[in-house]
Amino acid sequence: MKIDEEMLHSFDAEIIDYRAKQFIFQDGDAPLYYFQIKKGTVKLNHYDENGKEFIHNILSDEQSFGDSMLFLKKNYPMNAITLTPCTIIKLPRKNFFRLLKENPELNCELNSCFSQQLYFNLLMMQSLSSANPTARILGLMDYLKSFHHEEDLYSFHVQLTRQQIADLTGLRVETVIRTLKKMSESKTIKIDNKRILY
C-alpha cells in the first residue's frame, strides 16, 4: 500500500535514514509504526532454528510493510532489514489508526492490498510445495510482479540475486542458475547482462 506522503506528514510521520544491512524491526518486536519506503530496498526475513535464512519478501520504493501486524496484538514474526541505504517514512500506530478513521476511503484500499497479499501468498505456498524448480521460481516471480504495475512480457526487472531467489524458494543456488538458464532458453524470462526480466 502507498499512502500519500503529505498526508502521512500531516499525521506526524517522520523520515528516517537507514544504512544498508540495518534492522528496521526485529522478530519479537512490538508493531508500533506504519512503515513506507521512500527510497531503497528492504527485505523481510526470518531465520530457522539452524540459522538458515528464509526471505518472505523484498520491497522497494513506495511500498509499505508490516501494516497487517498493526491490527494484531502480536509481535513481529520476522525481521525487516535494509538491503541498500534507505529512507523510510515512519508513522506511529495510534496516528495510523487516526488517519484511517479520518480518511475512510483508505480502508478499502488497505483491504484490497491485504486481499492481494493473501491471494499471492496462497499462490506462493502452492508453488513452493512443487518439486519442480521452474514452478517454484515462476511462482516467486508472479508474486513479486504482482506488487508492481508492469504486465507485459519482460517488463518486470527481478531485482534479486541468484542466492536470494534460492533463499526465497528453498532451492540450491546451483539449481536456480540451471533453471534460470532453461527458462531463458524457453523465452519464459529474458536475461540481459545478468539482469532477469520477466
Coordinates of N, CA and C in Angstrom, one line a residue:
M1 N 0.9 -1.2 0.0 CA 0.0 0.0 0.0 C 0.9 1.2 0.0
K2 N 0.4 2.3 -0.7 CA 1.1 3.5 -0.7 C 0.1 4.6 -0.2
I3 N 0.5 5.3 0.8 CA -0.3 6.5 1.3 C 0.5 7.7 0.9
D4 N -0.3 8.7 0.5 CA 0.3 10.0 0.0 C 1.2 10.5 1.1
E5 N 2.4 10.9 0.7 CA 3.4 11.4 1.7 C 3.0 12.6 2.5
E6 N 2.4 13.5 1.8 CA 1.9 14.7 2.5 C 0.9 14.4 3.6
M7 N 0.0 13.4 3.2 CA -1.0 13.0 4.2 C -0.3 12.4 5.4
L8 N 0.7 11.6 5.2 CA 1.4 10.9 6.3 C 2.1 12.0 7.2
H9 N 2.7 13.0 6.5 CA 3.3 14.1 7.3 C 2.3 14.9 8.1
S10 N 1.1 15.0 7.6 CA 0.1 15.8 8.3 C -0.4 15.0 9.6
F11 N -0.1 13.7 9.7 CA -0.4 13.0 10.9 C 0.9 12.7 11.7
D12 N 1.9 13.5 11.5 CA 3.2 13.5 12.3 C 4.1 12.3 11.9
A13 N 4.1 11.9 10.7 CA 5.1 10.9 10.3 C 6.5 11.6 10.3
E14 N 7.5 10.7 10.5 CA 8.8 11.2 10.4 C 9.6 10.4 9.4
I15 N 10.7 11.0 8.9 CA 11.5 10.4 7.9 C 12.8 9.9 8.5
I16 N 13.2 8.7 8.4 CA 14.4 8.1 9.0 C 15.3 7.6 7.9
D17 N 16.5 7.9 8.0 CA 17.5 7.3 7.0 C 18.2 6.1 7.7
Y18 N 18.3 5.0 7.0 CA 19.0 3.8 7.5 C 20.2 3.5 6.6
R19 N 21.2 2.9 7.2 CA 22.3 2.3 6.4 C 21.9 1.0 5.8
A20 N 22.7 0.5 4.9 CA 22.4 -0.8 4.3 C 22.7 -1.8 5.4
K21 N 22.0 -2.9 5.4 CA 22.1 -4.0 6.4 C 21.8 -3.6 7.8
Q22 N 20.8 -2.7 8.0 CA 20.4 -2.3 9.3 C 19.0 -2.8 9.6
F23 N 18.7 -3.2 10.8 CA 17.4 -3.6 11.2 C 16.5 -2.4 11.3
I24 N 15.3 -2.6 10.7 CA 14.2 -1.6 11.0 C 13.4 -2.1 12.1
F25 N 13.0 -3.4 12.1 CA 12.5 -4.0 13.3 C 13.0 -5.5 13.3
Q26 N 12.9 -6.1 14.4 CA 13.3 -7.5 14.6 C 12.2 -8.4 15.0
D27 N 12.4 -9.7 14.7 CA 11.5 -10.7 15.2 C 11.3 -10.6 16.7
G28 N 10.1 -10.5 17.1 CA 9.8 -10.3 18.5 C 9.5 -8.9 19.0
D29 N 9.8 -7.9 18.1 CA 9.5 -6.5 18.4 C 7.9 -6.3 18.3
A30 N 7.4 -5.4 19.1 CA 6.0 -5.0 19.0 C 5.8 -4.1 17.8
P31 N 4.7 -4.2 17.1 CA 4.5 -3.3 15.9 C 4.0 -2.0 16.4
L32 N 4.8 -1.0 16.3 CA 4.5 0.3 16.8 C 4.3 1.4 15.7
Y33 N 4.7 1.1 14.5 CA 4.7 2.0 13.4 C 4.2 1.5 12.1
Y34 N 3.6 2.4 11.3 CA 3.4 2.1 9.8 C 4.7 2.5 9.1
F35 N 5.2 1.6 8.3 CA 6.4 1.9 7.5 C 6.2 2.0 6.0
Q36 N 6.7 3.0 5.4 CA 6.6 3.2 3.9 C 7.9 3.6 3.4
I37 N 8.4 2.9 2.4 CA 9.7 3.1 1.8 C 9.6 4.3 0.9
K38 N 10.4 5.3 1.2 CA 10.5 6.5 0.3 C 11.6 6.2 -0.8
K39 N 12.7 5.6 -0.4 CA 13.8 5.2 -1.3 C 14.6 4.1 -0.7
G40 N 14.9 3.1 -1.5 CA 15.7 2.0 -1.1 C 15.0 0.6 -1.2
T41 N 15.7 -0.4 -0.7 CA 15.2 -1.8 -0.7 C 15.3 -2.4 0.6
V42 N 14.2 -3.1 1.0 CA 14.1 -3.7 2.3 C 13.7 -5.2 2.1
K43 N 14.3 -6.1 2.9 CA 13.9 -7.5 2.9 C 13.2 -7.8 4.2
L44 N 12.2 -8.7 4.1 CA 11.5 -9.3 5.3 C 12.0 -10.7 5.4
N45 N 12.5 -11.1 6.5 CA 13.0 -12.5 6.6 C 12.9 -13.0 8.0
H46 N 13.2 -14.3 8.2 CA 13.4 -14.9 9.5 C 14.5 -16.0 9.3
Y47 N 15.0 -16.4 10.5 CA 16.0 -17.5 10.5 C 15.4 -18.7 11.2
D48 N 15.6 -19.9 10.7 CA 15.1 -21.1 11.4 C 16.0 -21.4 12.5
E49 N 15.7 -22.5 13.2 CA 16.5 -22.9 14.4 C 17.9 -23.3 14.1
N50 N 18.2 -23.6 12.8 CA 19.6 -23.9 12.4 C 20.3 -22.7 11.8
G51 N 19.6 -21.5 11.8 CA 20.3 -20.3 11.4 C 20.1 -20.1 9.9
K52 N 19.3 -20.9 9.2 CA 19.1 -20.8 7.7 C 18.1 -19.6 7.5
E53 N 18.4 -18.8 6.6 CA 17.6 -17.6 6.3 C 16.4 -18.0 5.4
F54 N 15.2 -17.5 5.7 CA 14.1 -17.6 4.8 C 13.6 -16.2 4.5
I55 N 13.6 -15.8 3.2 CA 13.2 -14.4 2.9 C 11.7 -14.5 2.5
H56 N 10.9 -13.6 3.1 CA 9.5 -13.5 2.9 C 9.2 -12.6 1.7
N57 N 9.9 -11.5 1.6 CA 9.6 -10.6 0.5 C 10.8 -9.6 0.5
I58 N 10.9 -9.0 -0.7 CA 11.9 -7.9 -0.9 C 11.1 -6.7 -1.5
L59 N 11.1 -5.6 -0.8 CA 10.3 -4.4 -1.2 C 11.1 -3.2 -1.5
S60 N 10.5 -2.3 -2.3 CA 11.3 -1.1 -2.7 C 10.4 0.1 -2.7
D61 N 10.9 1.2 -3.4 CA 10.3 2.5 -3.3 C 8.7 2.5 -3.4
E62 N 8.2 3.2 -2.4 CA 6.7 3.5 -2.3 C 5.9 2.3 -1.8
Q63 N 6.6 1.3 -1.4 CA 5.8 0.1 -0.8 C 5.9 0.2 0.7
S64 N 4.8 -0.3 1.3 CA 4.8 -0.4 2.8 C 5.0 -1.8 3.3
F65 N 5.3 -1.9 4.6 CA 5.5 -3.3 5.1 C 5.1 -3.3 6.6
G66 N 4.7 -4.5 7.1 CA 4.3 -4.6 8.4 C 2.9 -4.1 8.8
D67 N 2.2 -3.6 7.7 CA 0.9 -3.0 8.0 C -0.1 -3.9 8.7
S68 N -0.2 -5.2 8.3 CA -1.2 -6.1 8.8 C -0.9 -6.3 10.3
M69 N 0.3 -6.3 10.8 CA 0.6 -6.5 12.2 C 0.1 -5.4 13.1
L70 N -0.2 -4.3 12.5 CA -0.7 -3.2 13.4 C -2.1 -3.5 13.9
F71 N -2.8 -4.4 13.2 CA -4.2 -4.8 13.6 C -4.2 -5.9 14.6
L72 N -3.1 -6.5 14.9 CA -3.0 -7.6 15.8 C -2.3 -7.3 17.1
K73 N -2.6 -7.9 18.2 CA -1.8 -7.7 19.4 C -0.7 -8.8 19.5
K74 N 0.1 -8.9 18.4 CA 1.1 -9.9 18.3 C 2.4 -9.2 17.9
N75 N 3.5 -9.8 18.3 CA 4.8 -9.2 17.9 C 5.2 -9.7 16.5
Y76 N 6.1 -9.0 15.9 CA 6.5 -9.4 14.6 C 7.1 -10.8 14.6
P77 N 6.7 -11.6 13.6 CA 7.3 -13.0 13.5 C 8.5 -13.0 12.5
M78 N 9.0 -11.8 12.2 CA 10.0 -11.6 11.1 C 10.9 -10.4 11.4
N79 N 11.9 -10.2 10.6 CA 12.8 -9.0 10.6 C 12.5 -8.2 9.4
A80 N 12.8 -6.9 9.5 CA 12.8 -6.0 8.3 C 14.2 -5.4 8.3
I81 N 15.0 -5.7 7.3 CA 16.4 -5.3 7.2 C 16.6 -4.6 5.9
T82 N 17.3 -3.5 5.9 CA 17.6 -2.8 4.7 C 18.7 -3.5 3.9
L83 N 18.5 -3.6 2.6 CA 19.5 -4.2 1.7 C 20.4 -3.1 1.1
T84 N 19.8 -1.9 1.0 CA 20.5 -0.7 0.5 C 20.3 0.4 1.5
P85 N 21.1 1.5 1.4 CA 20.7 2.7 2.2 C 19.2 3.0 1.9
C86 N 18.5 3.3 2.9 CA 17.0 3.5 2.8 C 16.6 4.8 3.5
T87 N 15.5 5.4 2.9 CA 14.8 6.5 3.5 C 13.4 5.9 3.8
I88 N 13.0 5.9 5.0 CA 11.7 5.3 5.4 C 10.8 6.3 6.1
I89 N 9.6 6.3 5.7 CA 8.6 7.2 6.4 C 7.9 6.3 7.5
K90 N 7.9 6.8 8.7 CA 7.5 6.1 9.9 C 6.4 6.8 10.6
L91 N 5.2 6.2 10.7 CA 4.1 6.8 11.3 C 3.7 6.0 12.5
P92 N 3.6 6.7 13.7 CA 3.2 5.9 14.9 C 1.8 5.2 14.8
R93 N 1.7 4.1 15.4 CA 0.5 3.2 15.2 C -0.8 4.0 15.5
K94 N -0.8 4.7 16.6 CA -2.1 5.4 17.0 C -2.4 6.5 16.0
N95 N -1.4 7.1 15.4 CA -1.7 8.1 14.3 C -2.1 7.5 13.0
F96 N -1.6 6.2 12.8 CA -2.1 5.5 11.6 C -3.6 5.2 11.7
F97 N -4.0 4.8 12.9 CA -5.5 4.5 13.1 C -6.3 5.7 13.0
R98 N -5.8 6.8 13.5 CA -6.5 8.1 13.4 C -6.6 8.5 11.9
L99 N -5.5 8.3 11.1 CA -5.5 8.6 9.7 C -6.6 7.8 9.0
L100 N -6.7 6.5 9.3 CA -7.7 5.7 8.7 C -9.1 6.1 9.1
K101 N -9.3 6.5 10.3 CA -10.6 6.9 10.8 C -11.0 8.2 10.1
E102 N -10.1 9.1 9.9 CA -10.4 10.4 9.3 C -10.4 10.3 7.7
N103 N -9.9 9.3 7.2 CA -9.9 9.1 5.7 C -10.4 7.7 5.4
P104 N -11.7 7.5 5.5 CA -12.3 6.1 5.4 C -12.0 5.5 4.0
E105 N -11.8 6.3 3.0 CA -11.5 5.7 1.7 C -10.3 4.9 1.7
L106 N -9.4 5.2 2.6 CA -8.1 4.4 2.7 C -8.4 2.9 3.2
N107 N -9.5 2.8 3.9 CA -9.8 1.4 4.4 C -10.0 0.4 3.3
C108 N -10.7 0.9 2.3 CA -11.0 0.0 1.1 C -9.7 -0.3 0.4
E109 N -8.8 0.7 0.3 CA -7.5 0.4 -0.4 C -6.7 -0.5 0.4
L110 N -6.7 -0.4 1.7 CA -6.0 -1.3 2.6 C -6.5 -2.7 2.6
N111 N -7.8 -2.8 2.6 CA -8.4 -4.2 2.4 C -8.1 -4.8 1.1
S112 N -8.1 -4.0 0.1 CA -7.7 -4.5 -1.3 C -6.2 -5.0 -1.3
C113 N -5.4 -4.2 -0.6 CA -3.9 -4.6 -0.5 C -3.7 -5.9 0.3
F114 N -4.4 -6.0 1.4 CA -4.3 -7.2 2.2 C -4.9 -8.4 1.5
S115 N -6.0 -8.2 0.7 CA -6.5 -9.3 0.0 C -5.6 -9.8 -1.1
Q116 N -4.9 -8.9 -1.8 CA -3.9 -9.2 -2.8 C -2.8 -10.0 -2.2
Q117 N -2.3 -9.5 -1.0 CA -1.2 -10.2 -0.4 C -1.6 -11.6 0.0
L118 N -2.8 -11.8 0.6 CA -3.2 -13.1 0.9 C -3.3 -14.0 -0.3
Y119 N -3.9 -13.5 -1.3 CA -4.1 -14.3 -2.6 C -2.7 -14.8 -3.1
F120 N -1.8 -13.8 -3.2 CA -0.5 -14.2 -3.8 C 0.3 -15.0 -2.8
N121 N 0.1 -14.9 -1.5 CA 0.8 -15.7 -0.5 C 0.3 -17.2 -0.7
L122 N -1.0 -17.4 -1.0 CA -1.5 -18.7 -1.2 C -0.9 -19.3 -2.5
L123 N -0.8 -18.5 -3.5 CA -0.2 -19.0 -4.8 C 1.3 -19.3 -4.6
M124 N 1.9 -18.5 -3.8 CA 3.4 -18.7 -3.5 C 3.5 -20.0 -2.7
M125 N 2.6 -20.3 -1.7 CA 2.7 -21.5 -1.0 C 2.5 -22.7 -1.9
Q126 N 1.6 -22.6 -2.8 CA 1.3 -23.7 -3.7 C 2.5 -24.0 -4.6
S127 N 3.2 -22.9 -5.1 CA 4.3 -23.1 -6.0 C 5.5 -23.7 -5.2
L128 N 5.6 -23.3 -3.9 CA 6.8 -23.8 -3.1 C 6.6 -25.3 -2.7
S129 N 5.3 -25.8 -2.8 CA 5.1 -27.2 -2.5 C 5.4 -28.1 -3.7
S130 N 5.7 -27.4 -4.8 CA 6.0 -28.2 -6.1 C 7.5 -28.7 -6.0
A131 N 7.7 -29.9 -6.5 CA 9.1 -30.4 -6.6 C 9.8 -29.8 -7.9
N132 N 9.0 -29.2 -8.7 CA 9.6 -28.6 -10.0 C 10.2 -27.2 -9.7
P133 N 11.5 -27.1 -9.9 CA 12.1 -25.8 -9.6 C 11.6 -24.6 -10.5
T134 N 11.2 -24.9 -11.8 CA 10.7 -23.9 -12.6 C 9.4 -23.4 -12.0
A135 N 8.5 -24.3 -11.5 CA 7.2 -23.9 -10.9 C 7.5 -23.0 -9.7
R136 N 8.5 -23.3 -8.9 CA 8.8 -22.5 -7.7 C 9.3 -21.1 -8.1
I137 N 10.2 -21.1 -9.1 CA 10.7 -19.8 -9.5 C 9.6 -18.9 -10.1
L138 N 8.8 -19.5 -11.0 CA 7.7 -18.8 -11.6 C 6.7 -18.3 -10.6
G139 N 6.4 -19.1 -9.6 CA 5.5 -18.7 -8.5 C 6.1 -17.4 -7.8
L140 N 7.4 -17.4 -7.5 CA 8.0 -16.3 -6.9 C 8.0 -15.1 -7.8
M141 N 8.3 -15.2 -9.1 CA 8.3 -14.1 -10.0 C 6.9 -13.5 -10.2
D142 N 5.8 -14.4 -10.2 CA 4.5 -13.9 -10.3 C 4.1 -13.1 -9.1
Y143 N 4.5 -13.6 -7.9 CA 4.3 -13.0 -6.6 C 4.9 -11.6 -6.6
L144 N 6.2 -11.5 -7.0 CA 6.9 -10.2 -6.9 C 6.3 -9.2 -7.9
K145 N 6.0 -9.7 -9.1 CA 5.5 -8.9 -10.2 C 4.1 -8.3 -9.8
S146 N 3.4 -9.1 -9.0 CA 2.0 -8.6 -8.6 C 2.0 -7.3 -7.8
F147 N 3.2 -6.9 -7.2 CA 3.3 -5.7 -6.4 C 3.6 -4.5 -7.3
H148 N 3.8 -4.8 -8.6 CA 4.2 -3.7 -9.5 C 3.2 -3.6 -10.6
H149 N 3.3 -2.5 -11.4 CA 2.3 -2.3 -12.4 C 2.6 -2.9 -13.7
E150 N 3.8 -3.4 -13.9 CA 4.2 -3.9 -15.2 C 3.5 -5.2 -15.5
E151 N 2.9 -5.4 -16.7 CA 2.2 -6.6 -17.0 C 2.8 -7.3 -18.3
D152 N 3.4 -6.5 -19.1 CA 3.9 -7.0 -20.4 C 5.1 -8.0 -20.1
L153 N 5.3 -8.9 -21.1 CA 6.4 -9.8 -21.0 C 7.7 -9.1 -21.0
Y154 N 8.6 -9.5 -20.1 CA 10.0 -8.9 -19.9 C 9.9 -7.4 -19.4
S155 N 8.8 -7.0 -18.9 CA 8.7 -5.6 -18.4 C 9.1 -5.5 -16.9
F156 N 9.2 -6.6 -16.2 CA 9.5 -6.6 -14.8 C 10.9 -7.0 -14.5
H157 N 11.7 -6.1 -13.9 CA 13.1 -6.4 -13.6 C 13.1 -7.1 -12.2
V158 N 13.5 -8.4 -12.2 CA 13.5 -9.1 -10.9 C 14.8 -8.7 -10.2
Q159 N 14.7 -7.9 -9.2 CA 15.9 -7.3 -8.6 C 16.4 -8.2 -7.4
L160 N 16.6 -9.4 -7.7 CA 17.1 -10.4 -6.7 C 18.4 -11.1 -7.3
T161 N 19.3 -11.4 -6.4 CA 20.4 -12.2 -6.8 C 20.0 -13.6 -6.9
R162 N 20.8 -14.4 -7.5 CA 20.5 -15.9 -7.6 C 20.4 -16.5 -6.2
Q163 N 21.3 -16.0 -5.3 CA 21.2 -16.6 -3.9 C 19.9 -16.2 -3.3
Q164 N 19.4 -14.9 -3.5 CA 18.2 -14.5 -2.9 C 17.0 -15.3 -3.4
I165 N 17.0 -15.6 -4.7 CA 16.0 -16.5 -5.3 C 16.0 -17.9 -4.7
A166 N 17.2 -18.4 -4.4 CA 17.4 -19.7 -3.8 C 16.8 -19.6 -2.4
D167 N 17.1 -18.5 -1.6 CA 16.6 -18.4 -0.3 C 15.1 -18.2 -0.2
L168 N 14.5 -17.6 -1.2 CA 13.0 -17.4 -1.3 C 12.3 -18.7 -1.7
T169 N 12.9 -19.5 -2.5 CA 12.2 -20.7 -3.0 C 12.7 -22.0 -2.3
G170 N 13.7 -22.0 -1.5 CA 14.1 -23.2 -0.8 C 14.9 -24.1 -1.7
L171 N 15.4 -23.5 -2.8 CA 16.3 -24.3 -3.8 C 17.7 -24.0 -3.5
R172 N 18.6 -24.9 -4.1 CA 20.0 -24.6 -4.0 C 20.4 -23.6 -5.1
V173 N 21.4 -22.8 -4.9 CA 21.7 -21.7 -5.8 C 22.1 -22.3 -7.2
E174 N 22.8 -23.5 -7.2 CA 23.2 -24.1 -8.4 C 21.9 -24.5 -9.2
T175 N 20.9 -25.0 -8.5 CA 19.6 -25.3 -9.2 C 19.0 -24.1 -9.8
V176 N 19.0 -23.0 -9.1 CA 18.4 -21.7 -9.5 C 19.1 -21.3 -10.8
I177 N 20.4 -21.3 -10.8 CA 21.2 -20.9 -12.0 C 20.9 -21.8 -13.2
R178 N 20.8 -23.1 -13.0 CA 20.5 -24.0 -14.2 C 19.0 -23.7 -14.6
T179 N 18.1 -23.6 -13.7 CA 16.7 -23.4 -14.1 C 16.5 -22.1 -14.8
L180 N 17.2 -21.0 -14.3 CA 17.0 -19.7 -15.0 C 17.6 -19.8 -16.4
K181 N 18.6 -20.5 -16.6 CA 19.2 -20.7 -18.0 C 18.1 -21.4 -18.9
K182 N 17.5 -22.5 -18.4 CA 16.5 -23.2 -19.1 C 15.3 -22.2 -19.4
M183 N 14.9 -21.4 -18.4 CA 13.8 -20.5 -18.6 C 14.1 -19.4 -19.6
S184 N 15.3 -19.0 -19.7 CA 15.8 -18.1 -20.7 C 15.7 -18.7 -22.1
E185 N 16.2 -19.9 -22.2 CA 16.2 -20.6 -23.5 C 14.7 -20.9 -24.0
S186 N 13.8 -21.1 -23.1 CA 12.4 -21.3 -23.5 C 11.7 -19.9 -23.6
K187 N 12.4 -18.8 -23.4 CA 11.8 -17.5 -23.5 C 10.8 -17.1 -22.5
T188 N 10.8 -17.9 -21.4 CA 9.9 -17.5 -20.3 C 10.4 -16.2 -19.6
I189 N 11.7 -16.1 -19.5 CA 12.3 -14.9 -19.0 C 13.4 -14.5 -20.0
K190 N 13.9 -13.3 -19.8 CA 15.0 -12.8 -20.6 C 16.1 -12.4 -19.7
I191 N 17.3 -12.8 -20.0 CA 18.5 -12.4 -19.1 C 19.3 -11.5 -20.0
D192 N 19.4 -10.2 -19.5 CA 20.1 -9.2 -20.2 C 21.2 -8.6 -19.3
N193 N 22.4 -9.0 -19.7 CA 23.6 -8.6 -18.9 C 23.4 -8.9 -17.4
K194 N 23.0 -10.2 -17.1 CA 22.8 -10.7 -15.8 C 21.5 -10.3 -15.1
R195 N 20.8 -9.3 -15.7 CA 19.5 -8.8 -15.2 C 18.4 -9.8 -15.7
I196 N 17.5 -10.2 -14.7 CA 16.4 -11.1 -15.0 C 15.2 -10.2 -15.3
L197 N 14.7 -10.4 -16.5 CA 13.5 -9.7 -16.9 C 12.3 -10.7 -17.1
Y198 N 11.2 -10.4 -16.5 CA 10.0 -11.3 -16.5 C 8.8 -10.6 -17.0

